[in-house]
Amino acid sequence: MPDAQALAPLRRRRRRALVDALSQEQAGIVSLRRLYDEGITRGEVRANVRAARWRRCGTHAVALLTGPLSDEAKHWVALIEGGPRAMLDGESSLLVGGLQRYRVRLIRVTVPRGARIRHRGSSVDIRQTRRWQATDLDPESPIPRTRTPIAAVRAFLWASTARQATLVLTMVVQQELATVEEIAEAALRIRRDPRRDLLHAVILELAGGVRSLGELDVVRLCRARHLPPPTSQTVVRTTDGRYYLDLRWAEFGLVVEVDGIQHTWAEQVVPDSLRHNEIALGDQTVLRIPLLGLRLAPDAFFEQIEAGLRAGGWTPDVAA
């Protein structure tokens, strides 16, 4: 029977193969408990950390690699620190689900109410929530995260400002990550929250066809100025096919296009201009409002909208 000294190299090779396999599973991030369960000793962990082959990430996570952590690795660290029932949630879940052009400062993780939170880091927000349900888990995601409609609603409720909340919900619908109906169903679970009424109002606006934050602003500001409400996302046909108009007052011959940053991209400038001109040649007045202009000079742009409506035959309601 081989002695312990002869078996030592074989054991080291097996442990090395095991560590390599574990490193591939979760972007190189493993919990201490998992290492111990697989037969890696505390002494071996300490030795590898001292030798800079591994490094500790928080209280319970270990990186089995060197160099900067990827976004996926950072997510796994947050989940391990959150505990066995932790899920990526809110904005973090949405980013994993495909949300583009949106930045976050913290990785958000949720655990059930009463769960023991193992560790709180400066870049991780671990939240206990009474709304946590096991069925919230996205079954198709390779990393534990809440389903997109649930995550969108929670991102709305947790946003630092009402405007940020409206932005993230609008982007989810705009980028077709979830439908308005799916988000509305998730919103029915919210019984008490300071933003509950705002959440329902934004969902109703999105259900009416408004697909950008700028369009939402124009509709709201029209109401505040007692201007007639426009129709959102109406379809017209041009020589190039179908085209969606952002906002339209058909009876007054006025169209308003709200230009986000995507309208400044080279590939959009020419087709946008051609559509603008074709609609204008069809006896409709077309006004373009850049989002930056809507932020910096809203009164000046709304004076133009009112002038366009009056030119088309609208008269203000004196009683309003």
PDB file of C-alpha atoms in Angstrom:
ATOM      1  CA  MET A   1       0.000   0.000   0.000  1.00  0.00           C
ATOM      2  CA  PRO A   2       1.530   3.384  -1.023  1.00  0.00           C
ATOM      3  CA  ASP A   3       2.625   5.603   1.857  1.00  0.00           C
ATOM      4  CA  ALA A   4       1.325   9.140   2.475  1.00  0.00           C
ATOM      5  CA  GLN A   5       4.433  10.729   0.996  1.00  0.00           C
ATOM      6  CA  ALA A   6       3.981   8.883  -2.289  1.00  0.00           C
ATOM      7  CA  LEU A   7       0.297   9.887  -2.463  1.00  0.00           C
ATOM      8  CA  ALA A   8       0.956  13.569  -1.785  1.00  0.00           C
ATOM      9  CA  PRO A   9       1.684  14.568  -5.435  1.00  0.00           C
ATOM     10  CA  LEU A  10      -1.482  12.786  -6.585  1.00  0.00           C
ATOM     11  CA  ARG A  11      -3.558  14.606  -3.992  1.00  0.00           C
ATOM     12  CA  ARG A  12      -2.059  17.937  -5.000  1.00  0.00           C
ATOM     13  CA  ARG A  13      -2.888  17.283  -8.656  1.00  0.00           C
ATOM     14  CA  ARG A  14      -6.459  16.351  -7.730  1.00  0.00           C
ATOM     15  CA  ARG A  15      -6.864  19.480  -5.614  1.00  0.00           C
ATOM     16  CA  ARG A  16      -5.396  21.588  -8.418  1.00  0.00           C
ATOM     17  CA  ALA A  17      -7.882  20.074 -10.891  1.00  0.00           C
ATOM     18  CA  LEU A  18     -10.697  20.700  -8.417  1.00  0.00           C
ATOM     19  CA  VAL A  19      -9.688  24.326  -7.946  1.00  0.00           C
ATOM     20  CA  ASP A  20      -9.442  24.809 -11.720  1.00  0.00           C
ATOM     21  CA  ALA A  21     -12.973  23.412 -12.106  1.00  0.00           C
ATOM     22  CA  LEU A  22     -14.330  25.640  -9.344  1.00  0.00           C
ATOM     23  CA  SER A  23     -12.646  28.668 -10.906  1.00  0.00           C
ATOM     24  CA  GLN A  24     -14.547  28.119 -14.143  1.00  0.00           C
ATOM     25  CA  GLU A  25     -17.959  27.959 -12.458  1.00  0.00           C
ATOM     26  CA  GLN A  26     -18.434  31.459 -11.059  1.00  0.00           C
ATOM     27  CA  ALA A  27     -15.965  33.736 -12.825  1.00  0.00           C
ATOM     28  CA  GLY A  28     -13.244  32.563 -10.448  1.00  0.00           C
ATOM     29  CA  ILE A  29     -15.143  33.372  -7.244  1.00  0.00           C
ATOM     30  CA  VAL A  30     -15.864  30.656  -4.653  1.00  0.00           C
ATOM     31  CA  SER A  31     -17.131  30.742  -1.095  1.00  0.00           C
ATOM     32  CA  LEU A  32     -14.894  29.593   1.739  1.00  0.00           C
ATOM     33  CA  ARG A  33     -17.573  27.094   2.723  1.00  0.00           C
ATOM     34  CA  ARG A  34     -17.484  25.534  -0.746  1.00  0.00           C
ATOM     35  CA  LEU A  35     -13.707  25.192  -0.605  1.00  0.00           C
ATOM     36  CA  TYR A  36     -13.865  23.518   2.797  1.00  0.00           C
ATOM     37  CA  ASP A  37     -16.650  21.190   1.637  1.00  0.00           C
ATOM     38  CA  GLU A  38     -14.494  20.128  -1.316  1.00  0.00           C
ATOM     39  CA  GLY A  39     -11.623  19.185   0.988  1.00  0.00           C
ATOM     40  CA  ILE A  40      -9.467  22.316   0.718  1.00  0.00           C
ATOM     41  CA  THR A  41      -8.101  23.040   4.197  1.00  0.00           C
ATOM     42  CA  ARG A  42      -7.928  26.379   5.960  1.00  0.00           C
ATOM     43  CA  GLY A  43      -4.162  26.100   5.895  1.00  0.00           C
ATOM     44  CA  GLU A  44      -4.175  25.681   2.120  1.00  0.00           C
ATOM     45  CA  VAL A  45      -6.409  28.713   1.731  1.00  0.00           C
ATOM     46  CA  ARG A  46      -4.098  30.826   3.897  1.00  0.00           C
ATOM     47  CA  ALA A  47      -1.025  29.595   2.029  1.00  0.00           C
ATOM     48  CA  ASN A  48      -2.478  30.453  -1.381  1.00  0.00           C
ATOM     49  CA  VAL A  49      -3.596  33.891  -0.194  1.00  0.00           C
ATOM     50  CA  ARG A  50      -0.131  34.614   1.255  1.00  0.00           C
ATOM     51  CA  ALA A  51       1.453  33.498  -2.011  1.00  0.00           C
ATOM     52  CA  ALA A  52      -0.859  35.908  -3.913  1.00  0.00           C
ATOM     53  CA  ARG A  53      -2.290  33.059  -5.994  1.00  0.00           C
ATOM     54  CA  TRP A  54      -5.717  33.694  -4.434  1.00  0.00           C
ATOM     55  CA  ARG A  55      -7.185  36.630  -2.599  1.00  0.00           C
ATOM     56  CA  ARG A  56      -9.971  37.190  -0.113  1.00  0.00           C
ATOM     57  CA  CYS A  57     -12.891  39.286  -1.311  1.00  0.00           C
ATOM     58  CA  GLY A  58     -14.923  40.334   1.680  1.00  0.00           C
ATOM     59  CA  THR A  59     -15.636  37.963   4.543  1.00  0.00           C
ATOM     60  CA  HIS A  60     -16.762  34.792   2.787  1.00  0.00           C
ATOM     61  CA  ALA A  61     -15.632  34.981  -0.845  1.00  0.00           C
ATOM     62  CA  VAL A  62     -12.301  33.970  -2.343  1.00  0.00           C
ATOM     63  CA  ALA A  63     -11.010  34.845  -5.808  1.00  0.00           C
ATOM     64  CA  LEU A  64      -9.093  31.908  -7.269  1.00  0.00           C
ATOM     65  CA  LEU A  65      -7.305  34.243  -9.664  1.00  0.00           C
ATOM     66  CA  THR A  66      -5.157  37.341  -9.822  1.00  0.00           C
ATOM     67  CA  GLY A  67      -5.746  40.616 -11.585  1.00  0.00           C
ATOM     68  CA  PRO A  68      -8.819  42.856 -11.611  1.00  0.00           C
ATOM     69  CA  LEU A  69     -12.239  41.277 -11.114  1.00  0.00           C
ATOM     70  CA  SER A  70     -14.697  41.245 -13.992  1.00  0.00           C
ATOM     71  CA  ASP A  71     -18.237  42.574 -13.505  1.00  0.00           C
ATOM     72  CA  GLU A  72     -19.481  39.000 -13.326  1.00  0.00           C
ATOM     73  CA  ALA A  73     -16.918  38.178 -10.632  1.00  0.00           C
ATOM     74  CA  LYS A  74     -17.994  41.228  -8.609  1.00  0.00           C
ATOM     75  CA  HIS A  75     -21.592  40.030  -8.840  1.00  0.00           C
ATOM     76  CA  TRP A  76     -20.606  36.615  -7.498  1.00  0.00           C
ATOM     77  CA  VAL A  77     -18.727  38.225  -4.613  1.00  0.00           C
ATOM     78  CA  ALA A  78     -21.843  40.213  -3.700  1.00  0.00           C
ATOM     79  CA  LEU A  79     -24.022  37.093  -3.861  1.00  0.00           C
ATOM     80  CA  ILE A  80     -21.683  35.027  -1.693  1.00  0.00           C
ATOM     81  CA  GLU A  81     -21.472  37.825   0.847  1.00  0.00           C
ATOM     82  CA  GLY A  82     -25.263  38.061   0.826  1.00  0.00           C
ATOM     83  CA  GLY A  83     -25.749  34.407   1.725  1.00  0.00           C
ATOM     84  CA  PRO A  84     -27.305  31.295   0.161  1.00  0.00           C
ATOM     85  CA  ARG A  85     -30.638  32.959  -0.694  1.00  0.00           C
ATOM     86  CA  ALA A  86     -29.209  36.175  -2.122  1.00  0.00           C
ATOM     87  CA  MET A  87     -30.243  37.367  -5.588  1.00  0.00           C
ATOM     88  CA  LEU A  88     -29.041  40.230  -7.733  1.00  0.00           C
ATOM     89  CA  ASP A  89     -31.897  42.694  -7.761  1.00  0.00           C
ATOM     90  CA  GLY A  90     -32.988  46.084  -9.031  1.00  0.00           C
ATOM     91  CA  GLU A  91     -30.574  47.815 -11.377  1.00  0.00           C
ATOM     92  CA  SER A  92     -27.917  45.093 -10.988  1.00  0.00           C
ATOM     93  CA  SER A  93     -30.334  42.405 -12.133  1.00  0.00           C
ATOM     94  CA  LEU A  94     -31.383  44.576 -15.076  1.00  0.00           C
ATOM     95  CA  LEU A  95     -27.778  45.061 -16.200  1.00  0.00           C
ATOM     96  CA  VAL A  96     -27.195  41.308 -16.172  1.00  0.00           C
ATOM     97  CA  GLY A  97     -30.470  40.960 -18.083  1.00  0.00           C
ATOM     98  CA  GLY A  98     -29.229  43.206 -20.883  1.00  0.00           C
ATOM     99  CA  LEU A  99     -29.954  46.826 -19.908  1.00  0.00           C
ATOM    100  CA  GLN A 100     -27.711  49.119 -21.974  1.00  0.00           C
ATOM    101  CA  ARG A 101     -26.376  52.654 -21.461  1.00  0.00           C
ATOM    102  CA  TYR A 102     -27.137  52.686 -17.759  1.00  0.00           C
ATOM    103  CA  ARG A 103     -24.564  52.957 -14.985  1.00  0.00           C
ATOM    104  CA  VAL A 104     -24.805  51.966 -11.344  1.00  0.00           C
ATOM    105  CA  ARG A 105     -22.611  52.734  -8.362  1.00  0.00           C
ATOM    106  CA  LEU A 106     -23.591  49.820  -6.120  1.00  0.00           C
ATOM    107  CA  ILE A 107     -24.298  46.153  -6.706  1.00  0.00           C
ATOM    108  CA  ARG A 108     -27.768  45.508  -5.289  1.00  0.00           C
ATOM    109  CA  VAL A 109     -28.593  42.170  -3.693  1.00  0.00           C
ATOM    110  CA  THR A 110     -31.756  41.147  -1.837  1.00  0.00           C
ATOM    111  CA  VAL A 111     -32.289  38.540   0.845  1.00  0.00           C
ATOM    112  CA  PRO A 112     -35.447  37.558   2.759  1.00  0.00           C
ATOM    113  CA  ARG A 113     -36.570  39.556   5.756  1.00  0.00           C
ATOM    114  CA  GLY A 114     -34.772  38.285   8.850  1.00  0.00           C
ATOM    115  CA  ALA A 115     -31.904  36.696   6.929  1.00  0.00           C
ATOM    116  CA  ARG A 116     -28.481  37.150   8.441  1.00  0.00           C
ATOM    117  CA  ILE A 117     -26.450  39.549   6.360  1.00  0.00           C
ATOM    118  CA  ARG A 118     -22.896  38.260   6.442  1.00  0.00           C
ATOM    119  CA  HIS A 119     -21.027  41.320   5.290  1.00  0.00           C
ATOM    120  CA  ARG A 120     -21.656  44.836   3.994  1.00  0.00           C
ATOM    121  CA  GLY A 121     -19.070  46.288   1.660  1.00  0.00           C
ATOM    122  CA  SER A 122     -18.817  49.839   0.347  1.00  0.00           C
ATOM    123  CA  SER A 123     -19.751  48.721  -3.182  1.00  0.00           C
ATOM    124  CA  VAL A 124     -22.509  46.266  -2.265  1.00  0.00           C
ATOM    125  CA  ASP A 125     -26.036  47.075  -1.100  1.00  0.00           C
ATOM    126  CA  ILE A 126     -27.527  43.983   0.542  1.00  0.00           C
ATOM    127  CA  ARG A 127     -31.184  44.549   1.375  1.00  0.00           C
ATOM    128  CA  GLN A 128     -33.641  42.581   3.387  1.00  0.00           C
ATOM    129  CA  THR A 129     -37.106  42.744   1.881  1.00  0.00           C
ATOM    130  CA  ARG A 130     -40.444  41.340   2.909  1.00  0.00           C
ATOM    131  CA  ARG A 131     -41.261  41.079  -0.791  1.00  0.00           C
ATOM    132  CA  TRP A 132     -38.557  38.431  -1.381  1.00  0.00           C
ATOM    133  CA  GLN A 133     -39.963  35.256  -2.939  1.00  0.00           C
ATOM    134  CA  ALA A 134     -38.137  32.214  -4.246  1.00  0.00           C
ATOM    135  CA  THR A 135     -40.284  32.390  -7.394  1.00  0.00           C
ATOM    136  CA  ASP A 136     -38.724  35.772  -8.203  1.00  0.00           C
ATOM    137  CA  LEU A 137     -35.575  33.968  -9.346  1.00  0.00           C
ATOM    138  CA  ASP A 138     -35.016  34.034 -13.110  1.00  0.00           C
ATOM    139  CA  PRO A 139     -34.775  30.328 -14.022  1.00  0.00           C
ATOM    140  CA  GLU A 140     -32.873  31.038 -17.239  1.00  0.00           C
ATOM    141  CA  SER A 141     -30.135  33.210 -15.776  1.00  0.00           C
ATOM    142  CA  PRO A 142     -26.718  31.614 -15.157  1.00  0.00           C
ATOM    143  CA  ILE A 143     -26.308  33.903 -12.129  1.00  0.00           C
ATOM    144  CA  PRO A 144     -28.977  34.227  -9.409  1.00  0.00           C
ATOM    145  CA  ARG A 145     -31.034  37.315 -10.198  1.00  0.00           C
ATOM    146  CA  THR A 146     -34.624  38.452  -9.997  1.00  0.00           C
ATOM    147  CA  ARG A 147     -36.793  38.269 -13.091  1.00  0.00           C
ATOM    148  CA  THR A 148     -36.674  41.445 -15.160  1.00  0.00           C
ATOM    149  CA  PRO A 149     -40.210  42.792 -14.417  1.00  0.00           C
ATOM    150  CA  ILE A 150     -39.645  42.367 -10.667  1.00  0.00           C
ATOM    151  CA  ALA A 151     -36.193  43.946 -10.907  1.00  0.00           C
ATOM    152  CA  ALA A 152     -37.573  46.884 -12.908  1.00  0.00           C
ATOM    153  CA  VAL A 153     -40.203  47.671 -10.286  1.00  0.00           C
ATOM    154  CA  ARG A 154     -37.676  47.458  -7.441  1.00  0.00           C
ATOM    155  CA  ALA A 155     -35.173  49.602  -9.330  1.00  0.00           C
ATOM    156  CA  PHE A 156     -37.962  52.175  -9.656  1.00  0.00           C
ATOM    157  CA  LEU A 157     -38.736  52.085  -5.926  1.00  0.00           C
ATOM    158  CA  TRP A 158     -35.063  52.214  -4.873  1.00  0.00           C
ATOM    159  CA  ALA A 159     -33.905  54.945  -7.257  1.00  0.00           C
ATOM    160  CA  SER A 160     -32.407  58.022  -5.606  1.00  0.00           C
ATOM    161  CA  THR A 161     -34.832  60.400  -7.332  1.00  0.00           C
ATOM    162  CA  ALA A 162     -38.234  60.184  -8.987  1.00  0.00           C
ATOM    163  CA  ARG A 163     -36.634  61.171 -12.263  1.00  0.00           C
ATOM    164  CA  GLN A 164     -34.081  58.377 -12.029  1.00  0.00           C
ATOM    165  CA  ALA A 165     -36.906  55.974 -11.223  1.00  0.00           C
ATOM    166  CA  THR A 166     -38.839  57.049 -14.309  1.00  0.00           C
ATOM    167  CA  LEU A 167     -35.717  56.788 -16.463  1.00  0.00           C
ATOM    168  CA  VAL A 168     -34.876  53.198 -15.518  1.00  0.00           C
ATOM    169  CA  LEU A 169     -38.445  51.971 -16.012  1.00  0.00           C
ATOM    170  CA  THR A 170     -38.716  53.718 -19.362  1.00  0.00           C
ATOM    171  CA  MET A 171     -35.398  52.257 -20.548  1.00  0.00           C
ATOM    172  CA  VAL A 172     -36.509  48.721 -19.672  1.00  0.00           C
ATOM    173  CA  VAL A 173     -39.594  49.108 -21.866  1.00  0.00           C
ATOM    174  CA  GLN A 174     -37.735  51.034 -24.560  1.00  0.00           C
ATOM    175  CA  GLN A 175     -35.082  48.319 -24.865  1.00  0.00           C
ATOM    176  CA  GLU A 176     -37.802  45.633 -24.871  1.00  0.00           C
ATOM    177  CA  LEU A 177     -36.428  43.794 -21.849  1.00  0.00           C
ATOM    178  CA  ALA A 178     -39.956  43.522 -20.425  1.00  0.00           C
ATOM    179  CA  THR A 179     -43.402  44.526 -21.604  1.00  0.00           C
ATOM    180  CA  VAL A 180     -45.552  47.125 -19.884  1.00  0.00           C
ATOM    181  CA  GLU A 181     -48.014  44.368 -19.042  1.00  0.00           C
ATOM    182  CA  GLU A 182     -45.319  42.305 -17.291  1.00  0.00           C
ATOM    183  CA  ILE A 183     -44.179  45.317 -15.285  1.00  0.00           C
ATOM    184  CA  ALA A 184     -47.785  46.185 -14.394  1.00  0.00           C
ATOM    185  CA  GLU A 185     -48.325  42.654 -13.087  1.00  0.00           C
ATOM    186  CA  ALA A 186     -45.201  42.937 -10.933  1.00  0.00           C
ATOM    187  CA  ALA A 187     -46.355  46.330  -9.661  1.00  0.00           C
ATOM    188  CA  LEU A 188     -49.578  44.815  -8.276  1.00  0.00           C
ATOM    189  CA  ARG A 189     -47.477  43.275  -5.497  1.00  0.00           C
ATOM    190  CA  ILE A 190     -46.591  46.723  -4.154  1.00  0.00           C
ATOM    191  CA  ARG A 191     -49.123  47.503  -1.424  1.00  0.00           C
ATOM    192  CA  ARG A 192     -47.312  50.284   0.413  1.00  0.00           C
ATOM    193  CA  ASP A 193     -44.541  52.519  -0.829  1.00  0.00           C
ATOM    194  CA  PRO A 194     -44.074  56.295  -1.126  1.00  0.00           C
ATOM    195  CA  ARG A 195     -43.653  55.902  -4.890  1.00  0.00           C
ATOM    196  CA  ARG A 196     -46.561  53.546  -5.466  1.00  0.00           C
ATOM    197  CA  ASP A 197     -48.783  56.203  -7.063  1.00  0.00           C
ATOM    198  CA  LEU A 198     -45.946  57.452  -9.253  1.00  0.00           C
ATOM    199  CA  LEU A 199     -45.183  53.863 -10.296  1.00  0.00           C
ATOM    200  CA  HIS A 200     -48.775  53.341 -11.440  1.00  0.00           C
ATOM    201  CA  ALA A 201     -48.817  56.695 -13.237  1.00  0.00           C
ATOM    202  CA  VAL A 202     -45.625  55.937 -15.200  1.00  0.00           C
ATOM    203  CA  ILE A 203     -46.908  52.468 -16.127  1.00  0.00           C
ATOM    204  CA  LEU A 204     -50.123  53.996 -17.449  1.00  0.00           C
ATOM    205  CA  GLU A 205     -48.147  56.489 -19.508  1.00  0.00           C
ATOM    206  CA  LEU A 206     -45.943  53.735 -20.916  1.00  0.00           C
ATOM    207  CA  ALA A 207     -49.000  51.648 -21.716  1.00  0.00           C
ATOM    208  CA  GLY A 208     -50.231  54.571 -23.798  1.00  0.00           C
ATOM    209  CA  GLY A 209     -47.232  54.237 -26.077  1.00  0.00           C
ATOM    210  CA  VAL A 210     -44.738  56.718 -24.647  1.00  0.00           C
ATOM    211  CA  ARG A 211     -41.318  55.102 -25.116  1.00  0.00           C
ATOM    212  CA  SER A 212     -38.830  57.696 -23.942  1.00  0.00           C
ATOM    213  CA  LEU A 213     -38.275  59.827 -20.895  1.00  0.00           C
ATOM    214  CA  GLY A 214     -38.366  62.971 -23.031  1.00  0.00           C
ATOM    215  CA  GLU A 215     -41.819  62.104 -24.350  1.00  0.00           C
ATOM    216  CA  LEU A 216     -43.055  61.563 -20.806  1.00  0.00           C
ATOM    217  CA  ASP A 217     -41.779  65.013 -19.871  1.00  0.00           C
ATOM    218  CA  VAL A 218     -43.492  66.688 -22.816  1.00  0.00           C
ATOM    219  CA  VAL A 219     -46.836  65.045 -22.050  1.00  0.00           C
ATOM    220  CA  ARG A 220     -46.665  66.072 -18.390  1.00  0.00           C
ATOM    221  CA  LEU A 221     -45.593  69.619 -19.175  1.00  0.00           C
ATOM    222  CA  CYS A 222     -48.380  69.971 -21.742  1.00  0.00           C
ATOM    223  CA  ARG A 223     -50.873  69.156 -19.013  1.00  0.00           C
ATOM    224  CA  ALA A 224     -49.237  71.609 -16.628  1.00  0.00           C
ATOM    225  CA  ARG A 225     -49.504  74.360 -19.267  1.00  0.00           C
ATOM    226  CA  HIS A 226     -53.101  73.429 -20.161  1.00  0.00           C
ATOM    227  CA  LEU A 227     -52.147  72.491 -23.705  1.00  0.00           C
ATOM    228  CA  PRO A 228     -54.083  69.720 -25.468  1.00  0.00           C
ATOM    229  CA  PRO A 229     -52.556  66.259 -24.950  1.00  0.00           C
ATOM    230  CA  PRO A 230     -50.759  64.747 -27.929  1.00  0.00           C
ATOM    231  CA  THR A 231     -51.056  61.230 -29.270  1.00  0.00           C
ATOM    232  CA  SER A 232     -47.889  59.212 -28.657  1.00  0.00           C
ATOM    233  CA  GLN A 233     -46.105  56.864 -31.058  1.00  0.00           C
ATOM    234  CA  THR A 234     -48.527  57.194 -33.968  1.00  0.00           C
ATOM    235  CA  VAL A 235     -47.628  55.399 -37.183  1.00  0.00           C
ATOM    236  CA  VAL A 236     -47.254  57.151 -40.525  1.00  0.00           C
ATOM    237  CA  ARG A 237     -46.157  55.731 -43.845  1.00  0.00           C
ATOM    238  CA  THR A 238     -43.354  57.274 -45.832  1.00  0.00           C
ATOM    239  CA  THR A 239     -41.522  56.178 -48.960  1.00  0.00           C
ATOM    240  CA  ASP A 240     -39.150  54.241 -46.673  1.00  0.00           C
ATOM    241  CA  GLY A 241     -41.939  52.373 -44.936  1.00  0.00           C
ATOM    242  CA  ARG A 242     -43.530  52.851 -41.535  1.00  0.00           C
ATOM    243  CA  TYR A 243     -42.329  55.507 -39.120  1.00  0.00           C
ATOM    244  CA  TYR A 244     -43.367  56.211 -35.533  1.00  0.00           C
ATOM    245  CA  LEU A 245     -43.942  59.842 -34.623  1.00  0.00           C
ATOM    246  CA  ASP A 246     -43.084  60.632 -31.025  1.00  0.00           C
ATOM    247  CA  LEU A 247     -45.928  63.087 -30.368  1.00  0.00           C
ATOM    248  CA  ARG A 248     -48.652  64.290 -32.696  1.00  0.00           C
ATOM    249  CA  TRP A 249     -51.613  66.658 -32.677  1.00  0.00           C
ATOM    250  CA  ALA A 250     -53.233  65.451 -35.890  1.00  0.00           C
ATOM    251  CA  GLU A 251     -56.157  67.890 -35.762  1.00  0.00           C
ATOM    252  CA  PHE A 252     -53.768  70.848 -35.547  1.00  0.00           C
ATOM    253  CA  GLY A 253     -51.195  69.569 -38.033  1.00  0.00           C
ATOM    254  CA  LEU A 254     -48.361  69.556 -35.486  1.00  0.00           C
ATOM    255  CA  VAL A 255     -45.697  66.916 -34.821  1.00  0.00           C
ATOM    256  CA  VAL A 256     -43.034  67.032 -32.110  1.00  0.00           C
ATOM    257  CA  GLU A 257     -40.008  64.750 -32.256  1.00  0.00           C
ATOM    258  CA  VAL A 258     -38.020  64.394 -29.027  1.00  0.00           C
ATOM    259  CA  ASP A 259     -34.374  63.771 -29.899  1.00  0.00           C
ATOM    260  CA  GLY A 260     -32.313  61.728 -27.468  1.00  0.00           C
ATOM    261  CA  ILE A 261     -28.608  61.166 -27.867  1.00  0.00           C
ATOM    262  CA  GLN A 262     -29.229  58.354 -30.366  1.00  0.00           C
ATOM    263  CA  HIS A 263     -30.439  60.964 -32.881  1.00  0.00           C
ATOM    264  CA  THR A 264     -26.942  62.465 -32.947  1.00  0.00           C
ATOM    265  CA  TRP A 265     -25.313  59.196 -34.008  1.00  0.00           C
ATOM    266  CA  ALA A 266     -24.009  59.279 -37.570  1.00  0.00           C
ATOM    267  CA  GLU A 267     -26.190  56.422 -38.766  1.00  0.00           C
ATOM    268  CA  GLN A 268     -29.347  58.216 -37.566  1.00  0.00           C
ATOM    269  CA  VAL A 269     -28.780  61.758 -38.821  1.00  0.00           C
ATOM    270  CA  VAL A 270     -29.596  61.189 -42.495  1.00  0.00           C
ATOM    271  CA  PRO A 271     -32.723  58.987 -42.107  1.00  0.00           C
ATOM    272  CA  ASP A 272     -34.074  61.272 -39.364  1.00  0.00           C
ATOM    273  CA  SER A 273     -33.640  64.322 -41.596  1.00  0.00           C
ATOM    274  CA  LEU A 274     -35.294  62.625 -44.570  1.00  0.00           C
ATOM    275  CA  ARG A 275     -38.309  61.601 -42.490  1.00  0.00           C
ATOM    276  CA  HIS A 276     -38.531  65.083 -40.997  1.00  0.00           C
ATOM    277  CA  ASN A 277     -38.574  66.685 -44.439  1.00  0.00           C
ATOM    278  CA  GLU A 278     -41.092  64.238 -45.894  1.00  0.00           C
ATOM    279  CA  ILE A 279     -43.527  64.830 -43.046  1.00  0.00           C
ATOM    280  CA  ALA A 280     -43.046  68.609 -43.326  1.00  0.00           C
ATOM    281  CA  LEU A 281     -43.759  68.441 -47.066  1.00  0.00           C
ATOM    282  CA  GLY A 282     -47.037  66.740 -46.218  1.00  0.00           C
ATOM    283  CA  ASP A 283     -48.402  70.010 -44.751  1.00  0.00           C
ATOM    284  CA  GLN A 284     -47.561  69.230 -41.131  1.00  0.00           C
ATOM    285  CA  THR A 285     -45.410  71.369 -38.896  1.00  0.00           C
ATOM    286  CA  VAL A 286     -42.566  69.359 -37.383  1.00  0.00           C
ATOM    287  CA  LEU A 287     -40.768  70.620 -34.286  1.00  0.00           C
ATOM    288  CA  ARG A 288     -37.695  68.902 -32.925  1.00  0.00           C
ATOM    289  CA  ILE A 289     -36.823  69.142 -29.228  1.00  0.00           C
ATOM    290  CA  PRO A 290     -33.454  67.823 -28.032  1.00  0.00           C
ATOM    291  CA  LEU A 291     -33.502  66.354 -24.556  1.00  0.00           C
ATOM    292  CA  LEU A 292     -30.818  68.823 -23.523  1.00  0.00           C
ATOM    293  CA  GLY A 293     -33.023  71.693 -24.676  1.00  0.00           C
ATOM    294  CA  LEU A 294     -35.961  70.272 -22.756  1.00  0.00           C
ATOM    295  CA  ARG A 295     -33.817  70.337 -19.606  1.00  0.00           C
ATOM    296  CA  LEU A 296     -32.237  73.769 -20.101  1.00  0.00           C
ATOM    297  CA  ALA A 297     -34.903  75.841 -21.868  1.00  0.00           C
ATOM    298  CA  PRO A 298     -38.325  74.157 -21.494  1.00  0.00           C
ATOM    299  CA  ASP A 299     -40.296  77.421 -21.563  1.00  0.00           C
ATOM    300  CA  ALA A 300     -38.830  78.495 -24.903  1.00  0.00           C
ATOM    301  CA  PHE A 301     -39.637  75.158 -26.540  1.00  0.00           C
ATOM    302  CA  PHE A 302     -43.166  75.061 -25.136  1.00  0.00           C
ATOM    303  CA  GLU A 303     -43.786  78.549 -26.435  1.00  0.00           C
ATOM    304  CA  GLN A 304     -42.983  77.135 -29.853  1.00  0.00           C
ATOM    305  CA  ILE A 305     -45.340  74.192 -29.310  1.00  0.00           C
ATOM    306  CA  GLU A 306     -48.130  76.547 -28.292  1.00  0.00           C
ATOM    307  CA  ALA A 307     -47.437  78.733 -31.327  1.00  0.00           C
ATOM    308  CA  GLY A 308     -47.618  75.663 -33.578  1.00  0.00           C
ATOM    309  CA  LEU A 309     -50.935  74.603 -32.028  1.00  0.00           C
ATOM    310  CA  ARG A 310     -52.408  78.095 -32.432  1.00  0.00           C
ATOM    311  CA  ALA A 311     -51.252  78.207 -36.057  1.00  0.00           C
ATOM    312  CA  GLY A 312     -53.114  74.933 -36.588  1.00  0.00           C
ATOM    313  CA  GLY A 313     -56.359  76.336 -35.201  1.00  0.00           C
ATOM    314  CA  TRP A 314     -56.180  75.559 -31.493  1.00  0.00           C
ATOM    315  CA  THR A 315     -57.512  78.115 -29.046  1.00  0.00           C
ATOM    316  CA  PRO A 316     -56.951  77.871 -25.316  1.00  0.00           C
ATOM    317  CA  ASP A 317     -59.798  77.053 -22.980  1.00  0.00           C
ATOM    318  CA  VAL A 318     -60.358  80.241 -21.041  1.00  0.00           C
ATOM    319  CA  ALA A 319     -61.850  78.304 -18.117  1.00  0.00           C
ATOM    320  CA  ALA A 320     -58.620  76.299 -17.749  1.00  0.00           C
TER     321      ALA A 320
END
